[in-house]
């Protein structure tokens, strides 16, 4: 797609972070937007920011883990706007825990949003994109869809799955010679609240009260910068979009050292684990 002006884009997880920044950027380019989130206060703020750009805006509470809600939303958006050209499957959550400590319920909760939400969004909107004659699917993965990381098994599983799902989708669209692109986005550390709002299972030596804050310290890219990269990926019909210098580095590291990177992570985690255990030890026992 060479332009988003006068087109219609749907964005999940639009109440904050990358979703909000991308929705506002699209609106500033003259794109009408349909927004969804479960955070109604955040969604209302994004709606106001987009309306200020002078475009048509619709905002709905949609739980992307609920297939029926996503399909109903897609059909209503297409009916109200007359067409849909872009779907950005952005909604996501985080979970910090070892595999041993991860409850099945938490694993299923994360997968239902981070993976199935992408599947539902893609399948619900794809027929409408095809009906419009052109379009683009943007699915948000992560750098954790490129490498495995201790305490992130559930998140890794979902984001690796999004990568494979999107690559297969892109190939199928090209086999059909459809005028629809598909991009898998791999953000590095983005300055959002996802880590702060994560479900974390505390375990000495693995996770503690400081884990999320320590994780956030390495976030270097703003949501606005991420939004610019996503829009560029749509315009240039890219198969994959890395966001942030950290994402570029991690991708290079994984490709050059596909197994050695794991040893580097293990060494770093062992050092961190030692410090955490020492800090948690009763006075005089360290």
XYZ file of N, CA and C in Angstrom:
858
model
N 0.839 -1.187 0.000
C 0.000 0.000 0.000
C 0.881 1.247 0.000
N 0.696 2.086 -0.975
C 1.532 3.276 -1.111
C 1.088 4.397 -0.185
N -0.179 4.380 0.197
C -0.701 5.412 1.092
C -1.806 4.836 1.966
N -1.959 5.417 3.152
C -3.070 5.022 4.032
C -4.129 6.113 4.085
N -3.921 7.183 3.365
C -4.888 8.285 3.347
C -6.223 7.786 2.798
N -7.285 8.087 3.524
C -8.650 7.702 3.169
C -8.887 6.198 3.212
N -7.930 5.444 3.780
C -8.123 4.017 3.983
C -8.682 3.798 5.390
N -8.947 2.540 5.723
C -9.482 2.193 7.044
C -8.575 1.153 7.687
N -8.149 1.428 8.918
C -7.276 0.498 9.642
C -7.906 0.136 10.974
N -7.788 -1.132 11.338
C -8.246 -1.610 12.645
C -7.027 -1.934 13.491
N -7.050 -1.524 14.752
C -5.901 -1.700 15.638
C -6.364 -2.305 16.959
N -5.811 -3.452 17.329
C -6.121 -4.034 18.639
C -5.090 -3.558 19.661
N -5.460 -3.587 20.925
C -4.551 -3.101 21.955
C -4.243 -1.631 21.769
N -5.258 -0.869 21.354
C -5.044 0.542 20.996
C -5.079 1.482 22.194
N -5.296 0.951 23.383
C -5.428 1.803 24.551
C -4.138 2.367 25.098
N -3.008 1.867 24.619
C -1.721 2.360 25.128
C -0.594 1.855 24.230
N 0.625 2.301 24.546
C 1.825 1.767 23.919
C 1.867 1.838 22.409
N 2.363 0.768 21.794
C 2.506 0.716 20.342
C 1.158 0.870 19.654
N 0.117 0.253 20.213
C -1.202 0.339 19.604
C -1.695 1.765 19.512
N -1.576 2.509 20.619
C -2.009 3.906 20.609
C -1.167 4.733 19.643
N 0.141 4.601 19.717
C 1.022 5.398 18.865
C 0.759 5.123 17.392
N 0.529 3.869 17.047
C 0.283 3.519 15.651
C -1.065 4.059 15.183
N -2.083 3.958 16.035
C -3.405 4.480 15.680
C -3.353 5.987 15.449
N -2.680 6.698 16.330
C -2.585 8.159 16.202
C -1.795 8.537 14.954
N -0.722 7.801 14.669
C 0.065 8.091 13.463
C -0.771 7.850 12.206
N -1.494 6.743 12.170
C -2.345 6.466 11.016
C -3.371 7.576 10.829
N -3.994 7.997 11.932
C -4.993 9.058 11.854
C -4.381 10.361 11.345
N -3.142 10.632 11.762
C -2.468 11.863 11.314
C -2.178 11.838 9.819
N -2.165 10.635 9.250
C -1.925 10.488 7.808
C -3.228 10.434 7.017
N -4.354 10.695 7.697
C -5.638 10.717 7.019
C -6.316 9.368 6.924
N -5.886 8.406 7.750
C -6.472 7.073 7.754
C -7.563 6.993 8.811
N -8.733 6.501 8.442
C -9.813 6.292 9.398
C -9.461 5.064 10.245
N -9.792 5.084 11.519
C -9.335 4.014 12.401
C -10.451 3.420 13.248
N -10.386 2.092 13.394
C -11.258 1.362 14.316
C -10.358 0.835 15.412
N -10.684 1.186 16.648
C -9.810 0.881 17.771
C -10.468 -0.110 18.715
N -9.649 -0.969 19.315
C -10.196 -1.870 20.332
C -9.192 -2.084 21.445
N -9.718 -2.397 22.616
C -8.903 -2.699 23.794
C -9.865 -3.174 24.883
N -9.317 -3.722 25.950
C -10.144 -4.041 27.121
C -10.010 -2.950 28.176
N -9.028 -2.081 28.006
C -8.803 -0.956 28.908
C -9.610 0.238 28.392
N -10.795 0.436 28.917
C -11.699 1.446 28.370
C -11.212 2.874 28.576
N -10.561 3.141 29.702
C -10.073 4.504 29.936
C -8.954 4.836 28.952
N -8.042 3.906 28.762
C -6.965 4.128 27.800
C -7.501 4.228 26.385
N -8.500 3.404 26.076
C -9.095 3.421 24.741
C -9.757 4.758 24.459
N -10.445 5.306 25.466
C -11.103 6.609 25.300
C -10.086 7.708 25.016
N -8.928 7.638 25.664
C -7.880 8.632 25.425
C -7.357 8.531 23.998
N -7.136 7.304 23.537
C -6.656 7.121 22.166
C -7.699 7.597 21.168
N -8.965 7.295 21.453
C -10.055 7.736 20.577
C -10.046 9.252 20.426
N -9.876 9.959 21.532
C -9.868 11.423 21.494
C -8.682 11.944 20.684
N -7.534 11.336 20.869
C -6.342 11.754 20.127
C -6.530 11.558 18.624
N -7.179 10.465 18.247
C -7.394 10.187 16.822
C -8.461 11.110 16.230
N -9.526 11.358 16.988
C -10.583 12.249 16.486
C -10.042 13.652 16.236
N -9.055 14.051 17.032
C -8.450 15.375 16.863
C -7.743 15.518 15.517
N -7.473 14.398 14.863
C -6.802 14.427 13.556
C -7.800 14.612 12.405
N -9.099 14.626 12.742
C -10.107 14.896 11.728
C -10.538 13.704 10.895
N -10.311 12.509 11.394
C -10.714 11.315 10.652
C -11.870 10.621 11.373
N -12.488 9.661 10.704
C -13.557 8.887 11.331
C -12.929 7.883 12.293
N -13.551 7.742 13.459
C -13.001 6.869 14.498
C -14.122 6.039 15.122
N -13.819 4.779 15.346
C -14.719 3.904 16.097
C -13.895 3.230 17.172
N -14.445 3.128 18.381
C -13.731 2.494 19.487
C -14.640 1.487 20.177
N -14.145 0.283 20.390
C -14.944 -0.778 20.995
C -14.126 -1.556 22.018
N -14.809 -2.004 23.067
C -14.178 -2.934 23.992
C -14.221 -4.319 23.358
N -13.061 -4.862 23.062
C -12.968 -6.184 22.445
C -11.894 -6.983 23.164
N -12.255 -8.153 23.632
C -11.294 -9.090 24.208
C -10.828 -9.989 23.077
N -9.585 -9.812 22.627
C -9.108 -10.559 21.467
C -8.995 -12.053 21.724
N -9.091 -12.460 22.982
C -9.074 -13.885 23.306
C -10.426 -14.536 23.036
N -11.434 -13.714 22.728
C -12.777 -14.217 22.468
C -13.045 -14.158 20.964
N -13.073 -15.324 20.322
C -13.227 -15.382 18.871
C -14.476 -14.649 18.385
N -15.593 -14.877 19.055
C -16.852 -14.275 18.616
C -16.797 -12.755 18.677
N -16.159 -12.212 19.731
C -16.055 -10.757 19.847
C -15.228 -10.167 18.704
N -14.141 -10.826 18.356
C -13.269 -10.311 17.296
C -13.987 -10.347 15.948
N -14.673 -11.453 15.655
C -15.379 -11.561 14.376
C -16.535 -10.575 14.291
N -17.254 -10.390 15.384
C -18.344 -9.416 15.398
C -17.817 -8.014 15.172
N -16.726 -7.696 15.839
C -16.098 -6.373 15.685
C -15.679 -6.146 14.237
N -15.022 -7.135 13.628
C -14.558 -6.995 12.246
C -15.723 -6.734 11.301
N -16.808 -7.482 11.470
C -17.962 -7.310 10.588
C -18.614 -5.949 10.784
N -18.683 -5.492 12.035
C -19.295 -4.194 12.314
C -18.442 -3.050 11.770
N -17.129 -3.186 11.890
C -16.226 -2.154 11.357
C -16.382 -2.059 9.839
N -16.389 -3.208 9.162
C -16.531 -3.211 7.707
C -17.868 -2.615 7.284
N -18.913 -2.924 8.036
C -20.247 -2.417 7.712
C -20.321 -0.901 7.915
N -19.723 -0.403 9.019
C -19.798 1.037 9.302
C -18.936 1.864 8.357
N -17.712 1.389 8.083
C -16.792 2.174 7.263
C -16.906 1.858 5.771
N -17.525 0.741 5.445
C -17.660 0.377 4.036
C -16.541 -0.479 3.512
N -15.418 -0.508 4.232
C -14.256 -1.313 3.828
C -13.244 -1.298 4.961
N -12.351 -2.271 4.940
C -11.218 -2.295 5.870
C -9.989 -2.671 5.050
N -8.910 -1.930 5.236
C -7.695 -2.151 4.438
C -6.517 -2.663 5.254
N -6.502 -2.368 6.550
C -5.360 -2.744 7.393
C -5.857 -3.304 8.720
N -5.277 -4.404 9.155
C -5.509 -4.913 10.503
C -4.161 -5.014 11.200
N -4.065 -4.401 12.356
C -2.837 -4.454 13.147
C -3.153 -5.212 14.433
N -2.700 -6.463 14.483
C -2.924 -7.326 15.639
C -1.819 -7.083 16.658
N -2.094 -6.172 17.565
C -1.076 -5.675 18.486
C -1.298 -6.079 19.938
N -2.531 -6.352 20.332
C -2.832 -6.617 21.743
C -1.944 -7.722 22.299
N -1.401 -7.485 23.488
C -0.509 -8.490 24.070
C -0.333 -8.307 25.569
N 0.066 -9.395 26.228
C 0.328 -9.392 27.664
C 1.643 -10.126 27.905
N 2.141 -10.055 29.147
C 3.422 -10.681 29.483
C 3.287 -11.550 30.720
N 4.176 -12.505 30.814
C 4.181 -13.453 31.920
C 5.621 -13.814 32.249
N 6.009 -13.655 33.500
C 7.361 -13.997 33.922
C 7.353 -15.132 34.927
N 7.874 -16.288 34.529
C 7.920 -17.441 35.425
C 8.730 -18.545 34.764
N 9.358 -19.375 35.561
C 10.017 -20.551 35.000
C 8.935 -21.506 34.496
N 9.330 -22.429 33.635
C 8.377 -23.413 33.135
C 7.808 -24.232 34.292
N 8.663 -24.573 35.233
C 8.226 -25.349 36.390
C 7.161 -24.615 37.192
N 7.300 -23.287 37.300
C 6.383 -22.502 38.116
C 5.157 -22.006 37.360
N 5.191 -22.063 36.039
C 4.079 -21.529 35.255
C 2.839 -22.390 35.405
N 1.755 -21.765 35.833
C 0.489 -22.487 35.929
C -0.112 -22.655 34.529
N -0.762 -23.771 34.303
C -1.399 -23.979 33.012
C -2.363 -22.846 32.689
N -3.077 -22.378 33.709
C -4.053 -21.316 33.497
C -3.393 -20.036 32.988
N -2.206 -19.708 33.519
C -1.493 -18.509 33.077
C -0.942 -18.679 31.667
N -0.448 -19.882 31.383
C 0.072 -20.169 30.039
C -1.062 -20.015 29.014
N -2.216 -20.593 29.321
C -3.361 -20.518 28.422
C -3.858 -19.086 28.269
N -3.841 -18.322 29.379
C -4.241 -16.908 29.332
C -3.372 -16.135 28.348
N -2.053 -16.296 28.446
C -1.155 -15.568 27.556
C -1.328 -16.004 26.110
N -1.397 -17.312 25.868
C -1.545 -17.803 24.500
C -2.863 -17.337 23.884
N -3.911 -17.259 24.688
C -5.217 -16.860 24.159
C -5.191 -15.427 23.632
N -4.351 -14.595 24.207
C -4.254 -13.198 23.777
C -3.154 -13.010 22.745
N -1.939 -13.431 23.067
C -0.784 -13.143 22.223
C -0.740 -13.951 20.938
N -1.285 -15.178 20.964
C -1.300 -15.980 19.737
C -2.697 -16.068 19.137
N -3.658 -16.589 19.901
C -4.991 -16.748 19.341
C -5.616 -15.411 18.980
N -5.281 -14.352 19.705
C -5.772 -13.030 19.337
C -5.311 -12.623 17.950
N -4.083 -12.982 17.601
C -3.545 -12.712 16.263
C -4.261 -13.562 15.220
N -4.477 -14.828 15.537
C -5.180 -15.717 14.612
C -6.603 -15.222 14.364
N -7.314 -14.904 15.441
C -8.688 -14.427 15.299
C -8.739 -13.122 14.500
N -7.847 -12.197 14.828
C -7.843 -10.918 14.123
C -7.558 -11.081 12.642
N -6.608 -11.942 12.326
C -6.264 -12.170 10.921
C -7.432 -12.803 10.168
N -7.989 -13.865 10.725
C -9.059 -14.576 10.034
C -10.348 -13.748 9.957
N -10.607 -12.942 10.967
C -11.818 -12.125 10.961
C -11.753 -11.008 9.934
N -10.573 -10.413 9.782
C -10.455 -9.253 8.887
C -10.005 -9.593 7.467
N -9.370 -10.741 7.281
C -8.835 -11.071 5.956
C -9.897 -11.037 4.853
N -11.081 -11.604 5.071
C -12.093 -11.510 4.004
C -12.452 -10.065 3.652
N -12.452 -9.186 4.638
C -12.771 -7.783 4.385
C -11.641 -7.089 3.627
N -10.390 -7.451 3.934
C -9.260 -6.891 3.191
C -9.321 -7.316 1.734
N -9.657 -8.598 1.520
C -9.767 -9.093 0.149
C -10.907 -8.394 -0.585
N -12.005 -8.161 0.106
C -13.148 -7.482 -0.509
C -12.803 -6.047 -0.886
N -11.896 -5.427 -0.110
C -11.485 -4.046 -0.398
C -10.565 -3.966 -1.613
N -9.978 -5.104 -1.994
C -9.121 -5.122 -3.180
C -7.657 -4.880 -2.907
N -7.339 -4.435 -1.715
C -5.946 -4.256 -1.306
C -5.913 -4.148 0.216
N -4.760 -4.444 0.788
C -4.687 -4.339 2.234
C -3.385 -4.847 2.800
N -3.318 -4.841 4.138
C -2.102 -5.285 4.808
C -2.443 -5.823 6.188
N -1.816 -6.942 6.526
C -1.935 -7.543 7.850
C -0.629 -7.315 8.589
N -0.707 -6.725 9.767
C 0.476 -6.502 10.600
C 0.288 -7.281 11.893
N 1.166 -8.244 12.119
C 1.108 -9.044 13.339
C 2.333 -8.760 14.194
N 2.101 -8.401 15.448
C 3.192 -8.038 16.337
C 3.744 -9.273 17.051
N 4.973 -9.603 16.737
C 5.695 -10.658 17.454
C 6.601 -9.952 18.463
N 7.871 -10.277 18.481
C 8.804 -9.696 19.451
C 10.200 -10.210 19.118
N 11.212 -9.602 19.730
C 12.543 -10.205 19.630
C 12.531 -11.554 20.339
N 11.566 -11.729 21.263
C 11.415 -13.018 21.926
C 10.701 -14.020 21.026
N 10.417 -13.602 19.811
C 9.982 -14.518 18.771
C 11.159 -14.932 17.910
N 12.353 -14.462 18.290
C 13.593 -14.798 17.582
C 14.545 -15.611 18.456
N 14.501 -15.348 19.763
C 15.374 -16.069 20.697
C 14.569 -16.526 21.908
N 15.017 -17.632 22.521
C 14.410 -18.097 23.758
C 15.104 -17.468 24.950
N 14.335 -17.182 25.999
C 14.878 -16.491 27.170
C 14.333 -17.140 28.445
N 15.174 -17.386 29.442
C 14.696 -17.956 30.708
C 13.574 -17.122 31.327
N 12.600 -17.768 31.900
C 11.398 -17.212 32.537
C 10.402 -16.636 31.531
N 10.654 -16.825 30.233
C 9.773 -16.277 29.209
C 9.230 -17.353 28.265
N 9.128 -18.587 28.747
C 8.725 -19.691 27.881
C 7.346 -19.476 27.258
N 6.389 -19.023 28.034
C 5.050 -18.806 27.487
C 5.069 -17.695 26.440
N 5.733 -16.588 26.768
C 5.829 -15.457 25.839
C 6.591 -15.874 24.585
N 7.700 -16.593 24.764
C 8.445 -17.107 23.623
C 7.557 -17.965 22.730
N 6.805 -18.859 23.349
C 5.954 -19.772 22.588
C 4.971 -19.010 21.712
N 4.321 -17.998 22.287
C 3.336 -17.229 21.532
C 3.994 -16.432 20.412
N 5.111 -15.784 20.719
C 5.730 -14.913 19.726
C 6.431 -15.689 18.614
N 6.999 -16.855 18.929
C 7.527 -17.719 17.879
C 6.378 -18.184 16.985
N 5.241 -18.499 17.597
C 4.074 -18.953 16.842
C 3.560 -17.860 15.912
N 3.535 -16.625 16.386
C 3.096 -15.506 15.546
C 4.012 -15.375 14.326
N 5.290 -15.549 14.529
C 6.252 -15.468 13.416
C 5.931 -16.514 12.354
N 5.794 -17.769 12.762
C 5.513 -18.831 11.807
C 4.167 -18.643 11.127
N 3.167 -18.254 11.898
C 1.828 -18.020 11.364
C 1.857 -16.935 10.289
N 2.546 -15.834 10.570
C 2.573 -14.701 9.634
C 3.366 -15.031 8.381
N 4.460 -15.760 8.532
C 5.239 -16.142 7.355
C 4.426 -17.058 6.436
N 3.681 -18.003 7.024
C 2.833 -18.887 6.218
C 1.733 -18.093 5.521
N 1.132 -17.139 6.253
C 0.091 -16.291 5.678
C 0.633 -15.513 4.486
N 1.787 -14.910 4.649
C 2.383 -14.107 3.579
C 2.595 -14.957 2.326
N 3.103 -16.163 2.516
C 3.358 -17.036 1.370
C 2.059 -17.430 0.674
N 1.031 -17.730 1.451
C -0.249 -18.095 0.850
C -0.828 -16.937 0.042
N -0.735 -15.727 0.548
C -1.233 -14.561 -0.169
C -0.476 -14.339 -1.474
N 0.819 -14.596 -1.442
C 1.618 -14.413 -2.649
C 1.337 -15.504 -3.680
N 1.086 -16.724 -3.210
C 0.712 -17.803 -4.135
C -0.580 -17.431 -4.877
N -1.502 -16.790 -4.164
C -2.775 -16.365 -4.748
C -2.647 -15.078 -5.555
N -1.472 -14.444 -5.508
C -1.263 -13.129 -6.134
C -2.252 -12.103 -5.593
N -2.555 -12.231 -4.306
C -3.464 -11.290 -3.662
C -2.761 -9.952 -3.445
N -3.530 -8.880 -3.541
C -2.966 -7.536 -3.346
C -2.955 -7.188 -1.868
N -2.535 -8.138 -1.059
C -2.515 -7.960 0.389
C -1.156 -8.403 0.913
N -0.529 -7.552 1.692
C 0.759 -7.885 2.293
C 0.581 -8.356 3.719
N 1.622 -8.953 4.256
C 1.612 -9.390 5.655
C 3.003 -9.191 6.228
N 3.069 -8.509 7.340
C 4.350 -8.200 7.978
C 4.364 -8.721 9.401
N 5.450 -9.407 9.748
C 5.664 -9.817 11.137
C 6.617 -8.808 11.765
N 6.179 -8.186 12.850
C 6.959 -7.126 13.493
C 7.640 -7.687 14.744
N 8.928 -7.414 14.872
C 9.707 -7.885 16.013
C 10.282 -6.687 16.779
N 9.500 -6.128 17.715
C 10.031 -5.013 18.515
C 11.051 -5.512 19.529
N 12.041 -4.651 19.797
C 12.943 -4.897 20.911
C 12.312 -4.290 22.159
N 13.102 -3.632 22.970
C 12.582 -3.016 24.188
C 11.863 -1.717 23.889
N 10.544 -1.716 24.029
C 9.738 -0.531 23.765
C 9.258 0.037 25.104
N 9.289 1.349 25.230
C 8.919 2.006 26.480
C 7.404 1.992 26.674
N 6.897 0.814 27.085
C 5.473 0.651 27.377
C 5.331 0.054 28.768
N 4.091 -0.196 29.174
C 3.830 -0.746 30.504
C 3.682 -2.268 30.511
N 4.021 -2.936 29.417
C 3.754 -4.365 29.337
C 4.493 -5.157 30.415
N 5.753 -4.798 30.697
C 6.497 -5.523 31.738
C 5.930 -5.220 33.125
N 5.563 -3.967 33.338
C 5.021 -3.555 34.636
C 3.692 -4.243 34.939
N 2.929 -4.524 33.860
C 1.616 -5.138 34.033
C 1.649 -6.657 33.884
N 2.839 -7.218 33.783
C 2.970 -8.659 33.567
C 2.557 -9.453 34.800
N 2.112 -10.677 34.574
C 1.920 -11.622 35.664
C 3.274 -12.252 35.956
N 3.718 -12.160 37.193
C 5.040 -12.668 37.560
C 4.899 -13.627 38.736
N 5.469 -14.810 38.594
C 5.518 -15.764 39.694
C 6.856 -15.615 40.397
N 6.831 -15.150 41.636
C 8.058 -14.902 42.371
C 8.731 -16.222 42.771
N 10.034 -16.296 42.531
C 10.804 -17.451 42.954
C 12.243 -16.999 43.173
N 12.801 -17.196 44.356
C 14.169 -16.763 44.639
C 15.152 -17.278 43.593
N 15.953 -16.363 43.097
C 16.951 -16.725 42.101
C 16.472 -16.613 40.672
N 15.155 -16.438 40.491
C 14.610 -16.328 39.139
C 13.869 -15.010 38.936
N 12.869 -14.771 39.752
C 12.101 -13.536 39.632
C 11.830 -12.970 41.015
N 11.789 -11.641 41.108
C 11.463 -10.980 42.364
C 10.731 -9.679 42.059
N 10.520 -8.853 43.081
C 9.758 -7.618 42.923
C 10.438 -6.635 41.969
N 11.742 -6.782 41.778
C 12.471 -5.843 40.930
C 12.586 -6.314 39.485
N 12.153 -7.526 39.196
C 12.365 -8.095 37.866
C 11.811 -7.224 36.749
N 10.559 -6.780 36.897
C 9.951 -5.964 35.847
C 10.660 -4.635 35.686
N 11.025 -3.994 36.812
C 11.726 -2.708 36.733
C 13.100 -2.864 36.091
N 13.813 -3.937 36.443
C 15.119 -4.176 35.837
C 14.983 -4.409 34.340
N 13.916 -5.111 33.956
C 13.675 -5.398 32.556
C 13.402 -4.107 31.786
N 12.633 -3.202 32.400
C 12.268 -1.952 31.743
C 13.462 -1.021 31.523
N 14.518 -1.199 32.311
C 15.676 -0.322 32.200
C 16.342 -0.392 30.822
N 16.201 -1.526 30.139
C 16.848 -1.682 28.838
C 15.933 -1.265 27.688
N 14.696 -0.845 27.990
C 13.790 -0.399 26.939
C 14.301 0.927 26.381
N 14.587 0.958 25.093
C 15.228 2.137 24.517
C 14.394 2.836 23.451
N 13.410 2.171 22.886
C 12.650 2.708 21.757
C 11.286 3.203 22.212
N 10.872 4.360 21.721
C 9.564 4.897 22.080
C 8.476 4.250 21.223
N 7.237 4.217 21.717
C 6.136 3.699 20.907
C 5.977 4.472 19.597
N 6.249 5.770 19.635
C 6.126 6.595 18.434
C 7.131 6.173 17.362
N 8.349 5.837 17.783
C 9.343 5.352 16.827
C 8.904 4.009 16.245
N 8.341 3.160 17.107
C 7.848 1.866 16.645
C 6.738 2.055 15.618
N 5.844 2.992 15.882
C 4.739 3.257 14.962
C 5.250 3.698 13.590
N 6.252 4.539 13.575
C 6.844 4.992 12.308
C 7.385 3.800 11.517
N 8.042 2.877 12.203
C 8.594 1.698 11.535
C 7.485 0.796 10.999
N 6.410 0.668 11.760
C 5.286 -0.161 11.312
C 4.645 0.434 10.058
N 4.453 1.747 10.063
C 3.874 2.397 8.887
C 4.786 2.236 7.675
N 6.101 2.351 7.889
C 7.053 2.163 6.788
C 6.968 0.743 6.243
N 6.787 -0.226 7.135
C 6.674 -1.625 6.710
C 5.433 -1.835 5.850
N 4.349 -1.144 6.181
C 3.124 -1.237 5.381
C 3.363 -0.636 3.998
N 3.934 0.559 3.969
C 4.169 1.237 2.697
C 5.115 0.451 1.792
N 6.139 -0.165 2.388
C 7.153 -0.875 1.601
C 6.872 -2.368 1.474
N 5.734 -2.788 2.034
C 5.298 -4.181 1.942
C 6.391 -5.149 2.404
N 6.954 -4.872 3.573
C 8.031 -5.707 4.090
C 7.479 -6.983 4.701
N 8.228 -8.065 4.555
C 7.855 -9.331 5.165
C 8.086 -9.294 6.671
N 9.134 -8.601 7.073
C 9.512 -8.566 8.478
C 10.012 -7.175 8.823
N 9.724 -6.750 10.056
C 10.182 -5.444 10.509
C 10.777 -5.565 11.897
N 12.077 -5.312 12.005
C 12.733 -5.233 13.307
C 12.580 -3.806 13.816
N 12.341 -3.656 15.117
C 12.171 -2.315 15.682
C 13.163 -2.112 16.814
N 14.046 -1.144 16.628
C 15.045 -0.822 17.643
C 16.402 -1.427 17.332
N 17.458 -0.727 17.746
C 18.809 -1.240 17.522
C 19.043 -2.534 18.288
N 18.360 -2.698 19.423
C 18.512 -3.944 20.173
C 17.929 -5.117 19.400
N 16.835 -4.888 18.683
C 16.240 -5.945 17.869
C 17.168 -6.338 16.730
N 17.797 -5.343 16.126
C 18.739 -5.616 15.038
C 19.916 -6.439 15.561
N 20.418 -6.070 16.733
C 21.548 -6.790 17.330
C 21.159 -8.225 17.680
N 20.000 -8.401 18.302
C 19.560 -9.733 18.707
C 19.339 -10.622 17.494
N 18.754 -10.069 16.444
C 18.546 -10.840 15.213
C 19.875 -11.289 14.622
N 20.850 -10.379 14.600
C 22.174 -10.711 14.067
C 22.859 -11.764 14.928
N 22.734 -11.605 16.242
C 23.349 -12.555 17.168
C 22.769 -13.953 16.971
N 21.470 -14.029 16.823
C 20.823 -15.333 16.658
C 21.224 -15.990 15.341
N 21.363 -15.185 14.292
C 21.712 -15.762 12.992
C 23.173 -16.187 12.933
N 24.051 -15.411 13.572
C 25.482 -15.735 13.530
C 25.853 -16.800 14.555
N 25.176 -16.745 15.722
C 25.503 -17.672 16.818
C 24.221 -18.344 17.318
N 23.604 -19.188 16.504
C 22.285 -19.740 16.836
C 22.225 -20.594 18.094
N 23.353 -21.135 18.533
C 23.360 -21.887 19.799
C 24.225 -21.197 20.848
N 25.260 -20.507 20.419
C 26.149 -19.838 21.377
C 25.421 -18.733 22.131
N 24.448 -18.087 21.483
C 23.718 -17.018 22.186
C 23.064 -17.565 23.440
N 22.655 -18.840 23.397
C 22.028 -19.445 24.565
C 23.021 -19.558 25.717
N 24.254 -19.886 25.396
C 25.290 -19.981 26.431
C 25.550 -18.616 27.057
N 25.495 -17.574 26.235
C 25.690 -16.217 26.745
C 24.553 -15.838 27.699
N 23.329 -16.189 27.323
C 22.191 -15.910 28.198
C 22.290 -16.694 29.502
N 22.730 -17.934 29.412
C 22.869 -18.765 30.609
C 23.887 -18.160 31.561
N 25.024 -17.719 31.010
C 26.064 -17.118 31.849
C 25.551 -15.867 32.542
N 24.832 -15.034 31.800
C 24.284 -13.816 32.389
C 23.237 -14.111 33.443
N 22.406 -15.120 33.188
C 21.361 -15.473 34.147
C 21.958 -16.065 35.412
N 23.037 -16.818 35.272
C 23.692 -17.390 36.455
C 24.232 -16.290 37.362
N 24.827 -15.253 36.756
C 25.337 -14.126 37.546
C 24.195 -13.403 38.243
N 23.122 -13.167 37.494
C 21.969 -12.473 38.076
C 21.333 -13.319 39.179
N 21.246 -14.615 38.941
C 20.653 -15.521 39.927
C 21.455 -15.523 41.224
N 22.770 -15.502 41.100
C 23.643 -15.494 42.274
C 23.399 -14.241 43.105
N 23.281 -13.090 42.438
C 23.034 -11.836 43.133
C 21.665 -11.843 43.808
N 20.669 -12.364 43.109
C 19.319 -12.402 43.676
C 19.252 -13.296 44.911
N 19.921 -14.440 44.840
C 19.919 -15.347 45.981
C 20.651 -14.758 47.172
N 21.749 -14.045 46.886
C 22.494 -13.398 47.942
C 21.674 -12.300 48.608
N 20.944 -11.552 47.792
C 20.112 -10.465 48.314
C 18.945 -11.008 49.136
N 18.458 -12.191 48.745
C 17.315 -12.757 49.430
C 17.694 -13.530 50.703
N 18.987 -13.839 50.849
C 19.431 -14.624 51.996
C 19.310 -13.836 53.292
N 18.906 -14.483 54.407
C 18.838 -13.784 55.694
C 20.209 -13.234 56.066
N 20.220 -12.149 56.789
C 21.477 -11.510 57.182
C 22.353 -12.514 57.924
N 23.634 -12.592 57.471
C 24.609 -13.453 58.128
C 24.682 -14.846 57.562
N 23.807 -15.160 56.565
C 23.832 -16.494 55.985
C 24.357 -16.516 54.569
N 24.568 -15.343 53.938
C 25.011 -15.263 52.560
C 26.400 -15.856 52.412
